[in-house]
Short mmCIF file of C-alpha atoms in Angstrom, two decimals:
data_model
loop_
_atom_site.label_atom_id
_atom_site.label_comp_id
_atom_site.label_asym_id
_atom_site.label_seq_id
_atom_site.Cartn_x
_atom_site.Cartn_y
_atom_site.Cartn_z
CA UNK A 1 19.91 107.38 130.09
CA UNK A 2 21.75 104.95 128.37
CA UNK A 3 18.99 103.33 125.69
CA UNK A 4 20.34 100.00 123.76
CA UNK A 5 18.98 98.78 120.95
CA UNK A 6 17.70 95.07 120.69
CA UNK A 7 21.01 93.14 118.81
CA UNK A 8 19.90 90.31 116.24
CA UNK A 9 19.39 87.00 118.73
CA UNK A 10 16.62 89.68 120.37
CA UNK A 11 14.43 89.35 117.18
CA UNK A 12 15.59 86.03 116.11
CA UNK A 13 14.36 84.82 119.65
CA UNK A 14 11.03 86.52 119.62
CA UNK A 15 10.32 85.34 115.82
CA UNK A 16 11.67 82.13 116.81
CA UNK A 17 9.08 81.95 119.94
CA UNK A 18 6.23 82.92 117.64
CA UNK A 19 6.80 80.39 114.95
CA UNK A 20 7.34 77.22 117.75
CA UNK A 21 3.97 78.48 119.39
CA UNK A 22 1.47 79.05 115.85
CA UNK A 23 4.01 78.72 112.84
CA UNK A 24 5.50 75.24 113.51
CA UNK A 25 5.83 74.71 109.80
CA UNK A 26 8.01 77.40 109.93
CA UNK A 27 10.09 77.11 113.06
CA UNK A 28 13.12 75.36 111.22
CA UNK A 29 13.21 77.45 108.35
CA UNK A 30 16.69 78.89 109.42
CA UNK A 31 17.34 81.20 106.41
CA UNK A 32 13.50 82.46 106.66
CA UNK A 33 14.46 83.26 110.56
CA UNK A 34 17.76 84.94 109.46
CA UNK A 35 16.82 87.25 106.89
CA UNK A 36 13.34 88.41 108.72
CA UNK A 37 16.11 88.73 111.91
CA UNK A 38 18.49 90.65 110.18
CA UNK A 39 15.64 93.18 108.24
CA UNK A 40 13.56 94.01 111.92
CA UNK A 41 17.49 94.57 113.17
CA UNK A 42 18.04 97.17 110.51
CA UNK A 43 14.59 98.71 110.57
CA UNK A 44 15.08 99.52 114.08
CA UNK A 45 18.69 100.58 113.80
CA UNK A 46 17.16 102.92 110.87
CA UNK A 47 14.18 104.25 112.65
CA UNK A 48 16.44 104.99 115.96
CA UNK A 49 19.29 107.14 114.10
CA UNK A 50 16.33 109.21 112.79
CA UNK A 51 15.60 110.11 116.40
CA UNK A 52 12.83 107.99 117.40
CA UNK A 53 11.52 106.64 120.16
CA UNK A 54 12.45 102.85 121.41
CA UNK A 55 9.10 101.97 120.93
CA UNK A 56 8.26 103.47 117.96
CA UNK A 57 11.29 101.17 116.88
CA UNK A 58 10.43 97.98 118.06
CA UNK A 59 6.92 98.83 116.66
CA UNK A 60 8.56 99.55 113.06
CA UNK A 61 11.12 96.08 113.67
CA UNK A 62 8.26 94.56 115.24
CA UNK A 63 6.05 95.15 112.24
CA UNK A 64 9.02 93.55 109.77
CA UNK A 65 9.67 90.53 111.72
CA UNK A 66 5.51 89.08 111.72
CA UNK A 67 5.05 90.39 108.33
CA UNK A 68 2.55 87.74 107.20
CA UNK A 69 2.70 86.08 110.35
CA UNK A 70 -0.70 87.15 111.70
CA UNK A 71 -3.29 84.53 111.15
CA UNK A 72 -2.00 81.45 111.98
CA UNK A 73 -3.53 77.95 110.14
CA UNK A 74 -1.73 76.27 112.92
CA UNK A 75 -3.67 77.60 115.78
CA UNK A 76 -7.14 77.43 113.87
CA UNK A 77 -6.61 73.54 113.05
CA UNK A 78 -6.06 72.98 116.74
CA UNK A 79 -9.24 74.98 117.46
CA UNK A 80 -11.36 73.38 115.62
CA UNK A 81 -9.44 69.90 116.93
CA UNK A 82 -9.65 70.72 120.47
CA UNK A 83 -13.49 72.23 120.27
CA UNK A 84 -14.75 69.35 117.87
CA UNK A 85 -12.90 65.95 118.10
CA UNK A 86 -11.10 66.18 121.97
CA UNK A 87 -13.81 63.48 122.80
CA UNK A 88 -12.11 61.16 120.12
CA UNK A 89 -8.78 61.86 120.48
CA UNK A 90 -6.37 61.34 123.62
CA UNK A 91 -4.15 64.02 124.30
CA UNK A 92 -1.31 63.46 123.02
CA UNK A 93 -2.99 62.79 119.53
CA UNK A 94 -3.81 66.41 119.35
CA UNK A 95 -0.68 67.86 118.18
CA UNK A 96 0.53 65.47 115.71
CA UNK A 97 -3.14 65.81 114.32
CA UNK A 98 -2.71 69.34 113.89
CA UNK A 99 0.28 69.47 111.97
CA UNK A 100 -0.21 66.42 109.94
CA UNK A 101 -4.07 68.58 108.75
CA UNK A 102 -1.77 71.26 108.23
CA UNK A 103 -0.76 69.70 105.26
CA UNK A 104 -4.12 67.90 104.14
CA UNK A 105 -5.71 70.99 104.73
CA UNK A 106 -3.81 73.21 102.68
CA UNK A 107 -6.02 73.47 99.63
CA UNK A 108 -8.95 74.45 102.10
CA UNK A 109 -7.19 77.17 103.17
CA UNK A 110 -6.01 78.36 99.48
CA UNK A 111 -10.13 79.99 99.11
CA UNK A 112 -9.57 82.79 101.82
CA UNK A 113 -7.62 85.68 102.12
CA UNK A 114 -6.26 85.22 105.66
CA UNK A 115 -4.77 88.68 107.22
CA UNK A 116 -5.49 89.42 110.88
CA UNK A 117 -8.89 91.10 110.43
CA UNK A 118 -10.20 87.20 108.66
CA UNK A 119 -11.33 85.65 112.22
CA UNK A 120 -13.77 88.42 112.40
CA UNK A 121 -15.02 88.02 108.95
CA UNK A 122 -18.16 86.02 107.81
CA UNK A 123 -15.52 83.65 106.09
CA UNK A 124 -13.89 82.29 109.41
CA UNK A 125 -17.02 80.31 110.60
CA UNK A 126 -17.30 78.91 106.73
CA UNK A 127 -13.60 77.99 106.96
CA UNK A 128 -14.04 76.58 110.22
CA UNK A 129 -16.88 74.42 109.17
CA UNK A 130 -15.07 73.20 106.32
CA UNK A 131 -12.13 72.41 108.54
CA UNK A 132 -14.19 70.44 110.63
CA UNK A 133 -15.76 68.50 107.72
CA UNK A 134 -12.67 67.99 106.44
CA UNK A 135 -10.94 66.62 109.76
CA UNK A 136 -13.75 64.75 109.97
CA UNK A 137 -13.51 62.56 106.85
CA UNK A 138 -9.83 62.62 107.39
CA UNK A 139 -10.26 60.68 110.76
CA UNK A 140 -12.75 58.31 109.57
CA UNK A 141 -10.71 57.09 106.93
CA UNK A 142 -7.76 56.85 108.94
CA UNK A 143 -9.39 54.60 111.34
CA UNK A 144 -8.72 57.42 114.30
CA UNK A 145 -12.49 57.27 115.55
#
């Protein structure tokens, strides 16, 4: 059985894919893209000349390559977008909403400790309210409602 290992484009796609879909901030940082590539390549390479399994090593690369990259500010602003303000907004508003409250939202975001467990801490529906409040203001002022 003739088992090859994923080569560098393999993780630079799939890191790629994730940042386009709930990291758009992120998706041009080339050099970030790069070096995460090239360190899940090498992980795996590691892991499988120690004799384990393919899936053990895409689970150690895996693990390398979304470091950091599991709660995703992106994908929470257009939550609280779509579920809140989709009434207000056409369409094609949405997105370039989202990532411009990226940015005004930042220092809302800088009270929580976001890992991957956070959406099903108490904290999520405070930092989803204050999203909301925030987006809210943000819109008014802007003349967007």
């Amino acid at each position: 059985m003739n088992q090859q290992k994923p080569d560098l484009s393999y993780f630079s796609l799939r890191l790629t894919e994730l940042l386009s879909v709930s990291f758009p901030e992120k998706r041009q940082d080339q050099k970030f893209i790069l070096l995460r590539s090239q360190l899940a390549e090498s992980a795996y390479e590691n892991a499988f000349k120690e004799g384990h399994s393919v899936s053990y090593c895409t689970e150690i690369a895996e693990s390398i390559l979304f470091e950091e990259l599991t709660f995703s500010r992106y994908d929470l602003i257009f939550k609280v977008i779509c579920n809140e303000f989709s009434l207000v907004l056409a369409d094609e508003e949405i997105q370039p909403l989202v990532l411009k409250m990226l940015t005004e939202c930042k220092s809302v975001f800088s009270g929580y400790h976001l890992t991957k467990e956070f959406e099903e801490s108490s904290d999520y529906n405070i930092l989803y309210s204050e999203l909301t409040g925030n987006i809210q203001i943000w819109i008014e002022e802007h003349g967007l409602q």
